XYZ file of C-alpha atoms in Angstrom:
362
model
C 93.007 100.446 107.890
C 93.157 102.084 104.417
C 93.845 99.533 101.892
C 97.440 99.117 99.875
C 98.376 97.721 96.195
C 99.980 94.480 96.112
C 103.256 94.137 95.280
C 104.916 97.893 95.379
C 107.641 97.931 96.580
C 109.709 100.653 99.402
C 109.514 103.937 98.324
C 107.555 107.220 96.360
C 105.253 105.288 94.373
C 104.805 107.364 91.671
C 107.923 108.424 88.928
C 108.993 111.512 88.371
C 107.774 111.541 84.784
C 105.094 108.912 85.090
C 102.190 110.937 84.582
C 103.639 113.725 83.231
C 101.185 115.383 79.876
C 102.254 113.468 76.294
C 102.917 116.380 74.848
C 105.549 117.211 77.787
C 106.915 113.389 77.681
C 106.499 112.892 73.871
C 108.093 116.142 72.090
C 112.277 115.148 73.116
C 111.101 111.598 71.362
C 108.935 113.133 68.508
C 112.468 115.355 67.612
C 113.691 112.147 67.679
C 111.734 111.023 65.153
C 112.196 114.148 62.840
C 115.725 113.451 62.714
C 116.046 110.074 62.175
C 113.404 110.724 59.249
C 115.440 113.268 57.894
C 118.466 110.517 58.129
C 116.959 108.600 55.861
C 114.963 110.797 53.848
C 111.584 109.621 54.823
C 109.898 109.991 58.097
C 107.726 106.698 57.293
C 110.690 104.672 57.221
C 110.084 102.246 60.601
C 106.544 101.678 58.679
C 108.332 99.098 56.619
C 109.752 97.399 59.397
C 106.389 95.321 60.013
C 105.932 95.858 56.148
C 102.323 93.517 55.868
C 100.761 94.947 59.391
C 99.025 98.533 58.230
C 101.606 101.443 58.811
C 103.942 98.479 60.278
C 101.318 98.916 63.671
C 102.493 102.073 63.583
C 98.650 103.495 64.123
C 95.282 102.448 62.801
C 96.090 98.946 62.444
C 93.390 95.810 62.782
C 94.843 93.712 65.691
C 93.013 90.959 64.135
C 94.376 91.338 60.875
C 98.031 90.755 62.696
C 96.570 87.472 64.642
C 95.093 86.529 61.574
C 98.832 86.310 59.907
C 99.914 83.988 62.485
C 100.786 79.960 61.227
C 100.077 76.436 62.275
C 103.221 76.803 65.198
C 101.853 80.492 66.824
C 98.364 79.915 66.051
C 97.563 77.750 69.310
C 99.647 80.270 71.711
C 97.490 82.833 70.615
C 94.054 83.403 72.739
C 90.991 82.487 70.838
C 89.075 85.725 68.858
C 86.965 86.429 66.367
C 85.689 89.578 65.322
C 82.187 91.193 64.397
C 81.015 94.497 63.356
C 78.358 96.680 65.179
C 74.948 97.311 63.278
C 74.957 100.978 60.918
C 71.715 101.952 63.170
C 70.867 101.078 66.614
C 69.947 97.311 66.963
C 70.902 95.900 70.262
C 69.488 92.507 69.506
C 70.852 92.333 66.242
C 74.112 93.725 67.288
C 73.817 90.578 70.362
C 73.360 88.045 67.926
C 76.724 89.158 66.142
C 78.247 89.131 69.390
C 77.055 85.386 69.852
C 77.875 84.020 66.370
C 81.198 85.634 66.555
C 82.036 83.741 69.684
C 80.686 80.611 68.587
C 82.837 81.071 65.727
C 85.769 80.732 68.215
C 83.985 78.623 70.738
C 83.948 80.965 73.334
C 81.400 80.825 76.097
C 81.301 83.916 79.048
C 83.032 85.606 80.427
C 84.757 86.943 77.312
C 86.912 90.121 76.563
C 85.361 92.797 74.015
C 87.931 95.250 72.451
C 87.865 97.737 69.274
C 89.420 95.783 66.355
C 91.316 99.211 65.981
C 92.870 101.050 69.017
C 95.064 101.435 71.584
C 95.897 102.041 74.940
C 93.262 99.876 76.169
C 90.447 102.180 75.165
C 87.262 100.214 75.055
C 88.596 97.399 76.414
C 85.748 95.542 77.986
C 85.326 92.535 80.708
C 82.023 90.722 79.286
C 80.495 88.678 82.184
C 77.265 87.358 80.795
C 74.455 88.412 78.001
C 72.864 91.304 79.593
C 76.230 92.731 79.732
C 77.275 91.955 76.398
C 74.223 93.968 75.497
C 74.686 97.045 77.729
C 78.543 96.823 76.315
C 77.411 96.753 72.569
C 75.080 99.721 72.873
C 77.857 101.761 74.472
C 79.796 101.889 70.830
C 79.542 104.006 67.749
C 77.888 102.117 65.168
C 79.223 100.381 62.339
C 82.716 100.050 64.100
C 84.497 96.757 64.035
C 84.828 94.673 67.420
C 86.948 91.666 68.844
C 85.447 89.332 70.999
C 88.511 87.109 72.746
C 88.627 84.537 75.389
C 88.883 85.535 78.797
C 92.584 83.969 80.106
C 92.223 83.081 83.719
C 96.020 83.438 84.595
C 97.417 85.480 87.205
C 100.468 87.008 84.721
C 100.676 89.768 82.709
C 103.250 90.908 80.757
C 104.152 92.626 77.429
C 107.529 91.410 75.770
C 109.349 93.391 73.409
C 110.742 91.428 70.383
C 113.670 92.883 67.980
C 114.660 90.687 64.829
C 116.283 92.387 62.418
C 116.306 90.727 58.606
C 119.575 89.413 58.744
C 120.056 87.854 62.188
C 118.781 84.722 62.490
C 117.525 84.703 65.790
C 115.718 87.680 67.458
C 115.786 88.951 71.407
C 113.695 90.012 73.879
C 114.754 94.016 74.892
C 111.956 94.446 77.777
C 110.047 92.165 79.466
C 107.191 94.180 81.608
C 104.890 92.699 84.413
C 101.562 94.466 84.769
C 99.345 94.622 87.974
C 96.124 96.159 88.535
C 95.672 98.324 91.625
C 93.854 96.923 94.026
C 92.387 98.366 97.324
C 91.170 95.819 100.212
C 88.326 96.586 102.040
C 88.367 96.835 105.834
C 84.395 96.862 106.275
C 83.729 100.435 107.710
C 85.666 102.669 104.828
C 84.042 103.940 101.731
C 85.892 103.342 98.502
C 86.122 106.531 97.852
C 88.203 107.216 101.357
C 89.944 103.620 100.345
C 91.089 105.070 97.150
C 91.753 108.685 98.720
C 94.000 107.293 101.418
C 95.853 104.501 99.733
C 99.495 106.249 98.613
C 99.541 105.879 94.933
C 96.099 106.025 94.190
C 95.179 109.257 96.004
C 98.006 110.738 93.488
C 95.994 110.116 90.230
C 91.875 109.573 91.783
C 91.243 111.093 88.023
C 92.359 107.492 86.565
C 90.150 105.499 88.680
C 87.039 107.953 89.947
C 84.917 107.379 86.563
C 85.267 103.586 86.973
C 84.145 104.033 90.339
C 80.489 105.903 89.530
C 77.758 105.206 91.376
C 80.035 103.092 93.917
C 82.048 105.672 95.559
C 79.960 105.454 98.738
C 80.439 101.493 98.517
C 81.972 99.949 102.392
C 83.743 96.615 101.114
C 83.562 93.904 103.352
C 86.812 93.575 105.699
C 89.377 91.381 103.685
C 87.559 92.297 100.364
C 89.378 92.967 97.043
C 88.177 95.722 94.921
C 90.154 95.565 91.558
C 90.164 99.348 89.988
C 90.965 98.516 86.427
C 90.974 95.361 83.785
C 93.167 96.917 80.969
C 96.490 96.317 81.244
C 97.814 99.537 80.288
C 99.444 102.437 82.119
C 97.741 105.450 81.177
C 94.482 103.636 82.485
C 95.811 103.173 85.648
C 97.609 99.644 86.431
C 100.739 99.383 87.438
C 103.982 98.528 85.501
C 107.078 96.493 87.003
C 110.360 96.033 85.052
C 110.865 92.048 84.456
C 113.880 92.028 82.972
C 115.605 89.793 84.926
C 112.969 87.035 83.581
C 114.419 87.216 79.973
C 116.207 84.047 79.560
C 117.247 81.793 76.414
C 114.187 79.495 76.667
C 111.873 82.497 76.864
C 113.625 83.824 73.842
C 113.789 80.536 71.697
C 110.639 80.631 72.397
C 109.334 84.101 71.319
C 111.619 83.776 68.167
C 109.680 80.893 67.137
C 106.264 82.182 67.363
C 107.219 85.323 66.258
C 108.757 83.918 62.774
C 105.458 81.951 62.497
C 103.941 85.903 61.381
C 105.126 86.501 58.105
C 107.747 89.370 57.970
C 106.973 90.540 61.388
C 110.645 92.143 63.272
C 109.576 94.464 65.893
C 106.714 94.730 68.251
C 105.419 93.887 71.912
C 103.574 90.780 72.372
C 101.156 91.199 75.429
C 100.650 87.716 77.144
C 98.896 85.876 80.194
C 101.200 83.937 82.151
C 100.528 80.817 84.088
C 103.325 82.077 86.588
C 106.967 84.250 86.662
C 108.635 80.649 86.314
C 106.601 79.013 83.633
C 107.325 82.113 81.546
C 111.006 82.107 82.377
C 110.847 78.524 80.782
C 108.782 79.785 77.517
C 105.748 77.834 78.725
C 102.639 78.356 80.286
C 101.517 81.797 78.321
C 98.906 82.844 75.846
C 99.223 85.775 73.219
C 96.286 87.750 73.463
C 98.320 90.699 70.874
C 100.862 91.460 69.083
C 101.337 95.271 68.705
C 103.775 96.467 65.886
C 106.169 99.817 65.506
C 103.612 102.082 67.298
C 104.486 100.037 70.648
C 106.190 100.792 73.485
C 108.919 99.106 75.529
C 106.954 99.785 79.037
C 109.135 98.951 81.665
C 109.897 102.590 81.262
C 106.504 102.970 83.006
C 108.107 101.218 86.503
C 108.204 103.583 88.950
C 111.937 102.918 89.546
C 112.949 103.990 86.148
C 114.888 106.827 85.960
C 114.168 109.733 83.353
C 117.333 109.089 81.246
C 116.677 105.389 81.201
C 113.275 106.003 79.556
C 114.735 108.612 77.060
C 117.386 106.014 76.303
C 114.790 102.868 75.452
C 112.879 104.783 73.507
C 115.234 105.887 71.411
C 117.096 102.702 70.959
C 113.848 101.450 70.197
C 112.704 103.838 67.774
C 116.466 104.127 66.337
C 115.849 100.164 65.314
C 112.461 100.643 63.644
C 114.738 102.872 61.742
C 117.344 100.782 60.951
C 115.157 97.074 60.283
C 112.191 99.451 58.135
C 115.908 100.572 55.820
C 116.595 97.257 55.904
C 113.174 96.449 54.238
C 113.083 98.882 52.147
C 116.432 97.938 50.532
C 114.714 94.821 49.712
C 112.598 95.646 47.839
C 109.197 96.904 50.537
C 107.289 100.204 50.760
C 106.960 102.448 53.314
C 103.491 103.603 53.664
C 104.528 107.409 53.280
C 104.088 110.500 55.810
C 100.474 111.181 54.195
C 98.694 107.390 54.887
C 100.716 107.655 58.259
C 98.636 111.418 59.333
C 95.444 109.815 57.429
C 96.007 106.688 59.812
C 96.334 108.586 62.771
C 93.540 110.607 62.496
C 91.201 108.092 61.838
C 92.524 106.107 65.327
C 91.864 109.410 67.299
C 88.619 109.584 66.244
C 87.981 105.795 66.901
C 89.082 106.629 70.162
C 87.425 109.719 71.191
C 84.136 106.978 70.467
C 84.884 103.964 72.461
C 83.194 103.346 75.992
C 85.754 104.269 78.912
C 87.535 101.020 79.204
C 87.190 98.369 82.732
């Protein structure tokens, strides 16, 4: 029996739009953009909404340098990090023994998670089980590049939540609450995984998302009640699986958020990605740890459930990007600078080539 993900429910289990090209999704939403910029005569505007985070997190930001901001209330709901910086020539050992002081920095021990200090998507994003790994990981990225080494949460929740405060209102809310789940195909002891992930319905739709991860184990039989987990990175265009959670946003949650999230200096709109203890303990604002806090360039990703209809995705994203909008005016009024059109491009550009660099992620 071919295996099935957990948790999907009835139906096609792939969106209409879901995989669709970026530059087919993207260009209604990057109009949307133009507009707005022209609104307010400056297309850098939602920059200032985040206005000590690089470009706001528009692009090319340091997710450390965001943790780093965080006070004496967030700073224990935040996974443990620290960061290091690959050798300028090839030196595994040496670039090892960064690896090791950096987590002894944060009093981390294996398995650990090793990400680019700068990217996004989950590009790079690595599950580090011991030291030989840690060494085959290391040689894997450009050189010179800056690296996060966090502590590997052992909690079965994933979720990003989407926080809105603008500078006036005293409290802010949660707009989009999203639970992610890696595919995962169960062997039955006589199938290969590459007939498990040919025959399973929503993987045989996109094999191109999970067939590199799979190299040199396509031919793999797992054992009858087996798990075989396709992908570690929570993210969507890598392949796992996004549910709509909205129904989990309650006042505790919120309270909750708003007081971590006033804990970062001047920080108004973003997704905080968090491991959950449970669905319940999260409901109650308990039981989670940050592990980051993205800024303007975010998304609200329950658009990525399955069940989400076209118009409801258009519509959160531009509510969403119609507030960056609004708080980065806001900011700007008193008295902060955008970081202007040109540092926005120069940004960009420097995060696509960081990305076309990075290992493919787990």
């Amino acid at each position: 029996m071919h295996a099935a993900i957990v948790a999907e429910p009835e139906g096609h289990p792939l969106s209409l739009f879901e995989f669709w090209p970026g530059s087919v999704f993207y260009t209604p939403i990057v109009l949307y953009w133009i507009a707005m910029g022209i609104r307010y005569g400056d297309f850098s505007v939602p920059t200032a909404a985040n206005p000590r985070i690089e470009t706001g997190g528009l692009c090319g930001e340091s997710k450390s340098a965001i943790l780093d901001m965080a006070g004496q209330i967030a700073k224990p709901w935040i996974a443990a990090y620290a960061t290091f910086t690959t050798s300028r020539g090839r030196d595994d050992e040496g670039d090892l023994s960064r690896a090791h002081a950096a987590m002894d920095e944060a009093s981390l021990s294996y398995p650990v998670v090793v990400k680019p200090d700068i990217g996004c998507n989950g590009t790079g994003v690595k599950l580090v089980e011991d030291e030989a790994a840690m060494k085959a990981v290391l040689a894997r990225f450009p050189r010179g590049v800056g690296l996060m080494v966090q502590d590997l949460i052992d909690a079965p929740i994933e979720a990003g939540l989407f926080y809105i405060r603008h500078p006036d209102e005293p409290r802010g809310r949660i707009t989009s609450v999203t639970y992610k789940e890696a595919p995962i195909l169960t062997g039955d002891g006589s199938t290969t995984l590459r007939d498990l992930l040919h025959g399973d319905p929503r993987t045989k739709l996109v094999p191109h998302l999970y067939l590199p991860r799979l190299e040199g184990r396509l031919n793999d039989v797992p054992a009858s009640g087996e798990r075989v987990r396709l992908v570690f990175a929570g993210n969507h265009c890598k392949g796992s699986i996004f549910r709509n959670g909205a129904d989990d946003i309650t006042d505790a949650l919120t309270d909750r958020l708003d007081q971590l999230m006033k804990d970062v200096p001047d920080f108004h709109f973003g997704r905080i990605d968090v491991k959950a203890t449970s669905t319940a303990a999260l409901r109650r604002g308990e039981g989670f740890q940050i592990i980051e806090i993205n800024g303007v360039g975010s998304e609200a990703t329950h658009i990525w459930d399955r069940r989400t209809t076209l118009w409801e995705a258009y519509r959160a994203q531009f509510f969403h990007y119609r507030e960056t909008f609004r708080i980065g005016a806001a900011k700007r009024r008193a008295g902060w600078k955008t970081w202007g059109a040109f540092t926005m491009l120069r940004y960009w550009i420097k995060q696509r080539r960081l990305l076309a660099s990075y290992p493919l992620n787990d």
